[in-house]
């Protein structure tokens, strides 16, 4: 699965758009999450990831998996080589989630 990142970057550089890559990239993130975190994105979380990728706001209640949702567009948009930022107003959650998701995002390094 690690080879998929290089493949996606090559395909992006060859002219495919992030929207073209979205279904496969989200599938890879979903599978990596299942393997590393033992958490699988629900369908509604996949939709939330699409909404965030499109630059729109996705509102979710506490406990609905916003952190897991964010991994989808973060991975996809990082393929383009630019920076990706996640903003939160809660210092505790920012620290907790960066450590929690960091275990899994280094899977792609």
Tab-separated table of C-alpha atoms in Angstrom:
chain	number	residue	atom	x	y	z
A	1	UNK	CA	0.000	0.000	0.000
A	2	UNK	CA	2.905	2.395	0.605
A	3	UNK	CA	3.646	2.221	-3.117
A	4	UNK	CA	0.214	3.718	-3.837
A	5	UNK	CA	1.373	7.140	-2.624
A	6	UNK	CA	4.191	7.222	-5.177
A	7	UNK	CA	1.787	5.974	-7.835
A	8	UNK	CA	-0.768	8.673	-7.009
A	9	UNK	CA	1.923	11.372	-7.093
A	10	UNK	CA	3.135	10.133	-10.479
A	11	UNK	CA	-0.387	10.045	-11.861
A	12	UNK	CA	-1.066	13.546	-10.515
A	13	UNK	CA	2.129	14.832	-12.128
A	14	UNK	CA	1.072	13.127	-15.376
A	15	UNK	CA	-2.138	15.160	-15.469
A	16	UNK	CA	-4.757	13.351	-13.406
A	17	UNK	CA	-6.618	15.588	-10.996
A	18	UNK	CA	-7.108	15.014	-7.299
A	19	UNK	CA	-10.771	14.431	-8.088
A	20	UNK	CA	-9.710	11.653	-10.481
A	21	UNK	CA	-7.618	10.063	-7.729
A	22	UNK	CA	-10.159	10.556	-4.936
A	23	UNK	CA	-11.933	7.160	-5.000
A	24	UNK	CA	-8.710	5.147	-4.978
A	25	UNK	CA	-6.942	7.408	-2.492
A	26	UNK	CA	-9.881	7.299	-0.092
A	27	UNK	CA	-9.978	3.500	-0.416
A	28	UNK	CA	-6.290	3.277	0.481
A	29	UNK	CA	-6.747	5.556	3.506
A	30	UNK	CA	-9.777	3.557	4.620
A	31	UNK	CA	-7.852	0.285	4.412
A	32	UNK	CA	-4.790	1.725	6.169
A	33	UNK	CA	-7.013	3.010	8.951
A	34	UNK	CA	-8.540	-0.421	9.360
A	35	UNK	CA	-5.109	-2.058	9.523
A	36	UNK	CA	-3.290	0.457	11.730
A	37	UNK	CA	-5.979	1.979	13.941
A	38	UNK	CA	-8.519	-0.833	13.703
A	39	UNK	CA	-11.047	1.818	12.685
A	40	UNK	CA	-12.946	1.747	9.408
A	41	UNK	CA	-14.499	4.875	7.915
A	42	UNK	CA	-18.282	4.683	7.673
A	43	UNK	CA	-19.975	5.763	4.437
A	44	UNK	CA	-21.102	9.043	5.968
A	45	UNK	CA	-17.485	9.748	6.956
A	46	UNK	CA	-16.378	9.140	3.359
A	47	UNK	CA	-18.984	11.678	2.239
A	48	UNK	CA	-17.674	14.114	4.859
A	49	UNK	CA	-14.182	13.644	3.404
A	50	UNK	CA	-15.446	14.492	-0.077
A	51	UNK	CA	-17.171	17.605	1.245
A	52	UNK	CA	-13.978	18.777	2.978
A	53	UNK	CA	-11.909	18.071	-0.140
A	54	UNK	CA	-14.307	20.292	-2.084
A	55	UNK	CA	-13.544	23.128	0.328
A	56	UNK	CA	-16.982	23.073	1.894
A	57	UNK	CA	-17.985	22.831	5.543
A	58	UNK	CA	-19.062	19.505	6.964
A	59	UNK	CA	-20.793	19.681	10.330
A	60	UNK	CA	-20.622	16.638	12.570
A	61	UNK	CA	-21.643	16.158	16.182
A	62	UNK	CA	-19.287	15.126	18.957
A	63	UNK	CA	-18.265	11.510	18.602
A	64	UNK	CA	-19.105	11.153	14.906
A	65	UNK	CA	-15.497	10.822	13.831
A	66	UNK	CA	-14.375	14.216	12.552
A	67	UNK	CA	-10.732	13.348	13.151
A	68	UNK	CA	-10.975	10.166	11.121
A	69	UNK	CA	-12.859	12.035	8.391
A	70	UNK	CA	-10.036	14.575	8.115
A	71	UNK	CA	-7.499	11.871	7.239
A	72	UNK	CA	-9.172	11.353	3.869
A	73	UNK	CA	-8.796	14.843	2.334
A	74	UNK	CA	-5.466	15.368	4.130
A	75	UNK	CA	-3.946	12.366	2.372
A	76	UNK	CA	-5.542	13.188	-0.971
A	77	UNK	CA	-4.483	16.838	-0.979
A	78	UNK	CA	-0.956	16.024	0.209
A	79	UNK	CA	-0.493	14.106	-3.038
A	80	UNK	CA	-0.274	17.454	-4.841
A	81	UNK	CA	2.826	18.275	-2.792
A	82	UNK	CA	1.552	21.380	-1.060
A	83	UNK	CA	0.999	21.809	2.629
A	84	UNK	CA	-2.165	20.616	4.305
A	85	UNK	CA	-3.465	22.228	7.486
A	86	UNK	CA	-6.118	21.105	9.939
A	87	UNK	CA	-7.496	23.809	12.200
A	88	UNK	CA	-9.196	23.333	15.540
A	89	UNK	CA	-9.946	25.689	18.401
A	90	UNK	CA	-9.460	22.988	21.020
A	91	UNK	CA	-5.821	22.608	22.142
A	92	UNK	CA	-6.464	19.313	23.905
A	93	UNK	CA	-8.065	17.726	20.830
A	94	UNK	CA	-5.377	19.115	18.544
A	95	UNK	CA	-2.647	17.501	20.629
A	96	UNK	CA	-4.528	14.232	21.156
A	97	UNK	CA	-5.566	13.843	17.542
A	98	UNK	CA	-2.171	14.727	16.084
A	99	UNK	CA	-0.598	12.000	18.214
A	100	UNK	CA	-3.395	9.523	17.510
A	101	UNK	CA	-3.538	10.062	13.752
A	102	UNK	CA	0.214	10.595	13.540
A	103	UNK	CA	0.738	6.895	14.283
A	104	UNK	CA	-1.206	6.127	11.184
A	105	UNK	CA	-0.171	8.928	8.877
A	106	UNK	CA	3.508	7.958	9.178
A	107	UNK	CA	2.386	4.765	7.458
A	108	UNK	CA	2.629	6.776	4.224
A	109	UNK	CA	6.143	8.171	4.790
